[in-house]
Short mmCIF file of C-alpha atoms in Angstrom, two decimals:
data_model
loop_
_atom_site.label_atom_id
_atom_site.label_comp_id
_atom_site.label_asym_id
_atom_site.label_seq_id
_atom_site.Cartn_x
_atom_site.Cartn_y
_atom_site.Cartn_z
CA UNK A 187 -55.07 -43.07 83.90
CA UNK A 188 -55.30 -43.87 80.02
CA UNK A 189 -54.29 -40.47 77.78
CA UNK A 190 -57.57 -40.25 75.63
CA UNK A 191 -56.15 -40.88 72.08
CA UNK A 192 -56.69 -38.61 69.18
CA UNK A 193 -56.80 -38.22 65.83
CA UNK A 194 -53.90 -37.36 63.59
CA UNK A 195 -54.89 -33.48 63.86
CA UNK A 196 -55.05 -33.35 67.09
CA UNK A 197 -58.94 -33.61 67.53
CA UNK A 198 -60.93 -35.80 69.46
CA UNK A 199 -62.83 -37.76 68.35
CA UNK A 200 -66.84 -38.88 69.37
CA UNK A 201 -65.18 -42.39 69.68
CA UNK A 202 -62.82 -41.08 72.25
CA UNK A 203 -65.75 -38.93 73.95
CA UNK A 204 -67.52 -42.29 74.56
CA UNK A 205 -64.80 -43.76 75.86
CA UNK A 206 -64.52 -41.19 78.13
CA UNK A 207 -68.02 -41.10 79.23
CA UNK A 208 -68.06 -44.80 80.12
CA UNK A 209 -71.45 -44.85 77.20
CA UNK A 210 -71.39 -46.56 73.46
CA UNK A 211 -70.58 -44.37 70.73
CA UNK A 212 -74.40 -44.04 69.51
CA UNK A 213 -75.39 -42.98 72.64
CA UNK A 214 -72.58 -40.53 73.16
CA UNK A 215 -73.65 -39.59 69.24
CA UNK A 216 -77.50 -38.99 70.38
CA UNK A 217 -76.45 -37.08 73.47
CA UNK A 218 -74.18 -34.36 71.44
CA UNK A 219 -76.62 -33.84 68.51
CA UNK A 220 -79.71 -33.26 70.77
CA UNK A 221 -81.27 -36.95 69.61
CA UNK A 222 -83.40 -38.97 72.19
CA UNK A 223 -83.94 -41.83 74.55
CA UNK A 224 -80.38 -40.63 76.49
CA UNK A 225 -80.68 -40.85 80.46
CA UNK A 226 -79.85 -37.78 82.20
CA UNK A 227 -77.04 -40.30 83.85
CA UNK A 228 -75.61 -40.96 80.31
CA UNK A 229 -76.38 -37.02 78.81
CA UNK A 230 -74.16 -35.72 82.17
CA UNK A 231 -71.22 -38.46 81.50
CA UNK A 232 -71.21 -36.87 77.67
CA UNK A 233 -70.99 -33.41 78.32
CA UNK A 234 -68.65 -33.60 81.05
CA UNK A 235 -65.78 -35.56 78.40
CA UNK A 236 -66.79 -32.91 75.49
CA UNK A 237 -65.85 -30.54 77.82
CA UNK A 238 -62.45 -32.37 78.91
CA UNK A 239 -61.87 -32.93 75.60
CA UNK A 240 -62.58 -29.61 73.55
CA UNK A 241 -64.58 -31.86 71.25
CA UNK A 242 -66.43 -29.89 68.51
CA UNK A 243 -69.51 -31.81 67.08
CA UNK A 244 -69.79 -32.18 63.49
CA UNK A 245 -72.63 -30.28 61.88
CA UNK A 246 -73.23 -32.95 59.52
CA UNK A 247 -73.87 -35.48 61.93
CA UNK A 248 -76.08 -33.60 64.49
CA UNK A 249 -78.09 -33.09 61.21
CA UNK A 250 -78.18 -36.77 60.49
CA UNK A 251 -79.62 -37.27 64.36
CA UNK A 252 -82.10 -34.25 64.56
CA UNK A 253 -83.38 -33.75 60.78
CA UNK A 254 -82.55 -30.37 60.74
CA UNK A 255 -80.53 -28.34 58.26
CA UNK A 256 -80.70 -25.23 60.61
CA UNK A 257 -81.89 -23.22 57.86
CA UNK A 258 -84.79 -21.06 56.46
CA UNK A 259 -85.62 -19.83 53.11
CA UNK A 260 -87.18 -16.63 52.45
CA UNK A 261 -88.91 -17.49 49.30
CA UNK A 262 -89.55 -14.36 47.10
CA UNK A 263 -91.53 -15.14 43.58
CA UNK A 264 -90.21 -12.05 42.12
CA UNK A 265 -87.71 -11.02 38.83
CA UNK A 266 -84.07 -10.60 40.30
CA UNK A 267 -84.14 -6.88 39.20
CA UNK A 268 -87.52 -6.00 41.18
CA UNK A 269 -85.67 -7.68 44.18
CA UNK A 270 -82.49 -5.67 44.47
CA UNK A 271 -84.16 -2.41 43.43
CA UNK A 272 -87.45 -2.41 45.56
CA UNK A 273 -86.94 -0.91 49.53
CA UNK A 274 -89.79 -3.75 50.72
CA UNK A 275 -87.50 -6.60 50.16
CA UNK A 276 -84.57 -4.65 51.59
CA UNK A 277 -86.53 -3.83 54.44
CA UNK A 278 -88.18 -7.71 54.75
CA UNK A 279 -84.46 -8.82 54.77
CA UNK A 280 -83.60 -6.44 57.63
CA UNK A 281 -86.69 -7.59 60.20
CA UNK A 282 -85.53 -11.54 58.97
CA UNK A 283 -81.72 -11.27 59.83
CA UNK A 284 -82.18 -8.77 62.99
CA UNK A 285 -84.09 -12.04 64.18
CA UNK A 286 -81.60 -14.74 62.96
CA UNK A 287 -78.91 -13.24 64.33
CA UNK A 288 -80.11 -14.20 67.69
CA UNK A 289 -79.61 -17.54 66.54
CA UNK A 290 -77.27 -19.91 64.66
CA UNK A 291 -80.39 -20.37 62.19
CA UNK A 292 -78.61 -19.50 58.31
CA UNK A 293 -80.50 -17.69 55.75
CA UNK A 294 -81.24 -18.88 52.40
CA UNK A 295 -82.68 -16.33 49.35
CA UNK A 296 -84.53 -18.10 46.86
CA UNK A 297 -85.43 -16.32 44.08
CA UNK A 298 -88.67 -17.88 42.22
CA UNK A 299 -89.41 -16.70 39.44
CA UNK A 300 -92.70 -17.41 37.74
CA UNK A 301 -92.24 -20.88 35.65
CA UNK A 302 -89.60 -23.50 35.72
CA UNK A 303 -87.31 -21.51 38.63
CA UNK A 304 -90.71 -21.76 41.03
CA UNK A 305 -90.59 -25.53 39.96
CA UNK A 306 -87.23 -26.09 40.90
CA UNK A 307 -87.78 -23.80 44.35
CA UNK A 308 -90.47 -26.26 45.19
CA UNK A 309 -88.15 -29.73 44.44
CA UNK A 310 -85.60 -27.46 46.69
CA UNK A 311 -88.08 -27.17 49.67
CA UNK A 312 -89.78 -30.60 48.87
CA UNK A 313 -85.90 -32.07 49.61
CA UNK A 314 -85.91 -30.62 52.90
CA UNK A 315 -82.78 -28.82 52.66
CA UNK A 316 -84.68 -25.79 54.91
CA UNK A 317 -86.26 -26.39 57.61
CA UNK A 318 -88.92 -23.61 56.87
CA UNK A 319 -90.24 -21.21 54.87
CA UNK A 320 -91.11 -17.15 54.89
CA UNK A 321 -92.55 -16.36 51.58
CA UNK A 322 -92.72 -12.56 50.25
CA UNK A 323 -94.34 -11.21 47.57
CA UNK A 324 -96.72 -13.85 46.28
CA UNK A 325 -98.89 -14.23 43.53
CA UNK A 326 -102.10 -15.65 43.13
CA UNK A 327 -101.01 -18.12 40.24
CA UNK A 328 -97.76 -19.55 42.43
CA UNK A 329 -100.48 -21.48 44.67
CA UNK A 330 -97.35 -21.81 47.44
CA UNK A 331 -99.40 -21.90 50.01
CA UNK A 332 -101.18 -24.68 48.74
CA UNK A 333 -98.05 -26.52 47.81
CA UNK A 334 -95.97 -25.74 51.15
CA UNK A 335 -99.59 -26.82 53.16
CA UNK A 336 -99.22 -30.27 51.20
CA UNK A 337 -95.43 -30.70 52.17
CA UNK A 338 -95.96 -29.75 55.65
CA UNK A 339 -93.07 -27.90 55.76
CA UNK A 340 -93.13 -25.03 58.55
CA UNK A 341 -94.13 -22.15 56.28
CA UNK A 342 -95.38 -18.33 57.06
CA UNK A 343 -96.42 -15.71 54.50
CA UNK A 344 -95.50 -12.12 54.46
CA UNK A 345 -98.80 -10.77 53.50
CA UNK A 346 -102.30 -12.95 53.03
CA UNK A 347 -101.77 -15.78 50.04
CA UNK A 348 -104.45 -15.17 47.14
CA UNK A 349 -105.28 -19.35 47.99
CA UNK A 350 -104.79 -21.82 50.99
CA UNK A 351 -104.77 -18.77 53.48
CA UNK A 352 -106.86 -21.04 56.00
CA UNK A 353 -104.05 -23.57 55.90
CA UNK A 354 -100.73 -21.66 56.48
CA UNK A 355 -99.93 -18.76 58.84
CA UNK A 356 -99.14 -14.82 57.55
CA UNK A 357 -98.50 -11.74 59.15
CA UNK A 358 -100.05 -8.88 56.99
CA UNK A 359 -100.89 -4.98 57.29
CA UNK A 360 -104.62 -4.01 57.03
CA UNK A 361 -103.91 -2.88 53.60
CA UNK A 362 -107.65 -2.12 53.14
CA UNK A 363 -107.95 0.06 56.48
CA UNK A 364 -104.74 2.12 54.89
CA UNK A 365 -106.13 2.76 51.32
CA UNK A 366 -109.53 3.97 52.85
CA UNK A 367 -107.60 6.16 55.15
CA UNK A 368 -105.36 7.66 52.53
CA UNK A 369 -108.48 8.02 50.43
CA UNK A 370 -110.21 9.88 53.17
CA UNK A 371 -107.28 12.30 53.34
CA UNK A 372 -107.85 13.71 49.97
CA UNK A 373 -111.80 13.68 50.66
CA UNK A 374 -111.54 15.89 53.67
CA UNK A 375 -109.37 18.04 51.43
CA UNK A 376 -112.16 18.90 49.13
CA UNK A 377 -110.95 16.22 46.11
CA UNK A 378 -114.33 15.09 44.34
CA UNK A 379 -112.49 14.01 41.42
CA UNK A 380 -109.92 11.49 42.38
CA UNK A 381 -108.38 8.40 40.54
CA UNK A 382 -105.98 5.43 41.89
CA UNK A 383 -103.21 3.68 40.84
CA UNK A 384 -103.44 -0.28 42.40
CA UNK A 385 -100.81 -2.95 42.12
CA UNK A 386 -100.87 -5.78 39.97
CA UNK A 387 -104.67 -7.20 39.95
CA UNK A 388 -102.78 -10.80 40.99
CA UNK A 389 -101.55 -9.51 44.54
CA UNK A 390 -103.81 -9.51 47.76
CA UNK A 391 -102.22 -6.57 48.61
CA UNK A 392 -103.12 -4.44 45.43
CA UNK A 393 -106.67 -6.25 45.53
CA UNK A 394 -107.52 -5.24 49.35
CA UNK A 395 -105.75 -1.49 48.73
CA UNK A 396 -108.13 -1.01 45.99
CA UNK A 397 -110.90 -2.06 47.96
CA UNK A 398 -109.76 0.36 50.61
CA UNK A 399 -109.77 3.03 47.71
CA UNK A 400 -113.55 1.89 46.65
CA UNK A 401 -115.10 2.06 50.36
CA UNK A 402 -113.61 5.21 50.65
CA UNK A 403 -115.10 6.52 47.34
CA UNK A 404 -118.73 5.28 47.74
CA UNK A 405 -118.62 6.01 50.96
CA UNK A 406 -118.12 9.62 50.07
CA UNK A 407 -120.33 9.29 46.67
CA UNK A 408 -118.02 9.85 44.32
CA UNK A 409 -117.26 7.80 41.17
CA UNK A 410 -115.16 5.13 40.70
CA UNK A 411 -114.12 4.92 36.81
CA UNK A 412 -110.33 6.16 37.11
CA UNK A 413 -108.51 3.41 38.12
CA UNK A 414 -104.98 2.36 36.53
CA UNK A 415 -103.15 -0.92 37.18
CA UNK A 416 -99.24 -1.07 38.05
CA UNK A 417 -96.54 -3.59 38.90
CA UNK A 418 -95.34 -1.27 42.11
CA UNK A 419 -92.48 -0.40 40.10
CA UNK A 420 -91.41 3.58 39.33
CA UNK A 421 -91.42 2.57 35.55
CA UNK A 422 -94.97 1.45 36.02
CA UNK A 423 -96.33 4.12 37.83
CA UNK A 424 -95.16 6.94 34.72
CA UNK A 425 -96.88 4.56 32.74
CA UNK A 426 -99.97 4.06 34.34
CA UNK A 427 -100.56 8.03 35.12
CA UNK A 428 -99.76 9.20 32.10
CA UNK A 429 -102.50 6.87 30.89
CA UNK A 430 -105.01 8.18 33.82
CA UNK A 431 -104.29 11.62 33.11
CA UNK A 432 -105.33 10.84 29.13
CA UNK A 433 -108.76 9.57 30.37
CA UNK A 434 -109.30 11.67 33.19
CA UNK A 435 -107.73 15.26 32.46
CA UNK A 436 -109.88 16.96 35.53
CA UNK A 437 -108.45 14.87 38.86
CA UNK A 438 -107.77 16.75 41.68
CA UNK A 439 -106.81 13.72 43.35
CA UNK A 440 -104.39 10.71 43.30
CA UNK A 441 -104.21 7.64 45.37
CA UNK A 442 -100.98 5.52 45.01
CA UNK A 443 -100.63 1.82 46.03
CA UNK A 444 -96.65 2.40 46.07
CA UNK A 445 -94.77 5.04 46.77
CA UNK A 446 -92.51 3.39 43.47
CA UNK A 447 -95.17 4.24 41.76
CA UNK A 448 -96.12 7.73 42.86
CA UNK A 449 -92.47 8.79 42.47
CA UNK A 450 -93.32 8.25 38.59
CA UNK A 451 -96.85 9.49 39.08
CA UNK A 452 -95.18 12.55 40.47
CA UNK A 453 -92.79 13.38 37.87
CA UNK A 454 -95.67 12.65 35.23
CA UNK A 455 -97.87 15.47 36.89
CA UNK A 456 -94.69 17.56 37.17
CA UNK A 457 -94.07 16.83 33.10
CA UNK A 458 -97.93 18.23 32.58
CA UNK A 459 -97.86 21.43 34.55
CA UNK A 460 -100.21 19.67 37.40
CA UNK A 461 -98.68 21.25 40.71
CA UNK A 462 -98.88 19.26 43.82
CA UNK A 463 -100.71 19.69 46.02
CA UNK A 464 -102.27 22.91 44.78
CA UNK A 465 -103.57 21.18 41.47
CA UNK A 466 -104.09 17.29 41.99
CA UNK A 467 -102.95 15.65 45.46
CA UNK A 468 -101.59 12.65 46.12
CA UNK A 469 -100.96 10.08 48.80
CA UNK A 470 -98.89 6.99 48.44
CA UNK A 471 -98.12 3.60 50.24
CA UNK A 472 -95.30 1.92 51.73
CA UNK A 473 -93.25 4.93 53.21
CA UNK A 474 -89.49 3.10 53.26
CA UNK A 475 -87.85 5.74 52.54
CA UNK A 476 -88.93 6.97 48.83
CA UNK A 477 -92.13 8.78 50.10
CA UNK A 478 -89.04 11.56 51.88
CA UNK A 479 -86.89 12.62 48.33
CA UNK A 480 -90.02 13.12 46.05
CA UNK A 481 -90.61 16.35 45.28
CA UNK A 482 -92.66 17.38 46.99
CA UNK A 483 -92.43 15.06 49.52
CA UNK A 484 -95.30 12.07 50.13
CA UNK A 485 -97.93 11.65 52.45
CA UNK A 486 -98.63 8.29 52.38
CA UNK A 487 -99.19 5.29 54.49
CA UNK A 488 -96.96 3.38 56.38
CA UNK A 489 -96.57 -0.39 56.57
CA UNK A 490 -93.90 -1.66 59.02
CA UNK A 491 -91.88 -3.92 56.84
CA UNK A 492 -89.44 -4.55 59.05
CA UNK A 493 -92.00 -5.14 62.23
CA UNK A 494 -93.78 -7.34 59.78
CA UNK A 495 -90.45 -9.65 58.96
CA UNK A 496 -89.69 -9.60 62.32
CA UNK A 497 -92.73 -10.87 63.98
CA UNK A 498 -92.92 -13.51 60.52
CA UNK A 499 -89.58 -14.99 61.51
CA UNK A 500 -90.28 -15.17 64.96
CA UNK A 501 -93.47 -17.21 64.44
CA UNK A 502 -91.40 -19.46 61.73
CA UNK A 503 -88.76 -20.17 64.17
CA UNK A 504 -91.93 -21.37 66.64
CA UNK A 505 -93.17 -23.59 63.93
CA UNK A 506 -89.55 -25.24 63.20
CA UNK A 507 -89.34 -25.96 67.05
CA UNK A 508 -92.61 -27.14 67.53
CA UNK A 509 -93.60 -24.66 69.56
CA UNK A 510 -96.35 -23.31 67.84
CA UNK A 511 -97.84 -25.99 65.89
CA UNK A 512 -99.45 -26.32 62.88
CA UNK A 513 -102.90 -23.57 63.31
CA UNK A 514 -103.01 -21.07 60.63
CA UNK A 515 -101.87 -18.09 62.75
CA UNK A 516 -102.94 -14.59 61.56
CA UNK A 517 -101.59 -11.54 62.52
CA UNK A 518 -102.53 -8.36 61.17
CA UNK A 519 -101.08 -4.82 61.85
CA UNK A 520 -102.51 -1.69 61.55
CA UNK A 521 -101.12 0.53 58.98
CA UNK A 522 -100.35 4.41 60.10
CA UNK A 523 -100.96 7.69 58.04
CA UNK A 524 -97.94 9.42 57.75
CA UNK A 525 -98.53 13.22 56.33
CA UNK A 526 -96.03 15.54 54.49
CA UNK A 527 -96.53 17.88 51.45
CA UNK A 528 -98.06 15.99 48.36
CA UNK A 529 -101.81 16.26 50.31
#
């Protein structure tokens, strides 16, 4: 019997595997790296000399045969700083790797920034060197969904894009549902007087939360004038209540898109001698982990971030394998109240 030859290192080589096999070294290729039109005759003669052989396949080349980079992006169109401070993105990167890890799929964090950098994110996708796509935190200007619909790249959005939601899939809370409900909180309290503080005007999230908050509020007949805009950052949430609390000195109520945001709410009130609940109540959004160290502590509502990234992943991975297709997919959770001191 012939001593299969090796290289220089040591390590055999696919040459040597198709010797071994009795097959040509394309076919022995095709048979490692998952490629097709291999008989099941040829496919056992392979495996059986990679085993005999220790041979270790080279990632390069099974990604020359199958077109895949074993790879996903998680696409967030968000300021670096916003990103490493904000618990939603920690908690979106949680539910993605808890779900890779199961795999040998590799994550890759692209940062897009609003301008050139989501220009150069899209040549990046456009080249393939993912083979999918979870986007966060999307605007309504970014048009992704659009632009990943027209690659055909398998793509799934972490909450419902502001355009070409009927062409891609998303996983989303009921972020209308949970505003109504946290405005119904401080309704049954006895608040007639109560203002909001919504996200940035560009975001489906902020828009459908302050829908939630209108329902709620015409539903109950009360007026609808004291409404603030924020970015869901702390910063922005001082900012916008100190400007609600200018207009509107008599609320005895406060609804919060973030709980970023009430945390600076709160220690606005706290600044003006409002106490909490006992003066002006307040519910936030979010609940990942801020709504617990504000004094005094949040009720808010809870979207499950990490169920959310999870279940996002999981349907991406589908998509890459084929498994799923190409339908837009919607999934929608229910968001949960979650009460503590501030109402």
């Amino acid at each position: 019997m012939t001593t299969p030859r090796t290289t220089g290192s040591g390590s055999p080589t696919l040459d040597e595997v198709a010797r071994v096999a009795g097959v040509s070294r394309a076919t022995a290729s095709r048979a490692i790296n998952g490629g097709q039109r291999v008989s099941a005759r040829a496919q056992s003669a392979v495996d059986t000399a990679v085993r005999s052989l220790g041979y270790v396949p080279n990632p390069a080349a099974r990604s020359l045969v199958t077109r895949r980079t074993d790879s996903i992006a998680v696409v967030v169109p968000e300021p670096d700083d916003r990103v490493f401070s904000d618990p939603f993105f920690a908690g979106t990167l949680r539910g993605v790797t808890r779900v890779l890890a199961e795999s040998d799929i590799q994550l890759v964090l692209l940062l897009a920034r609003p301008g050139a950098s989501t220009a150069r994110t899209l040549r990046y996708l456009t080249n393939r060197h993912v083979d999918g796509a979870l986007v966060v935190s999307h605007h309504r200007d970014d048009r992704l969904a659009e632009h990943l619909a027209d690659l055909g790249l398998p793509c799934v959005f972490g909450g419902r894009p502001w355009t070409g939601h009927d062409r891609v899939a998303y996983v989303d809370v009921d972020n209308t549902a949970g505003e109504r409900e946290a405005t119904e909180v401080l309704v049954a309290r006895g608040c007639t007087r109560i203002g909001t503080i919504a996200g940035p005007a560009d975001m489906t999230a902020a828009a459908d939360r302050l829908a939630g908050w209108r329902q709620a509020m015409a539903e109950a007949g009360l007026p609808t004038g004291a409404v603030e805009h924020g970015d869901f950052t702390e910063a922005s949430g001082e900012i916008a209540a100190r400007a609600l609390m200018e207009r509107h000195r008599d609320l005895d109520g406060l609804v919060v898109a973030s709980d970023l945001m009430a945390a600076g709410a709160l220690r606005v009130l706290a600044e003006l001698g409002r106490r909490v609940p006992e003066d002006i109540a307040v519910v936030g959004y979010d609940d990942l982990g801020v709504a617990e160290r504000t004094t005094p502590p949040l009720t808010t509502v809870r979207q499950p971030v990490e169920e959310m990234a999870e279940r996002a992943t999981r349907l991406l991975l589908e998509r890459v394998d084929g498994t799923d297709g190409s339908r837009p997919v919607r999934v929608i959770i229910p968001p949960t109240l979650v009460r503590r001191a501030s109402a």
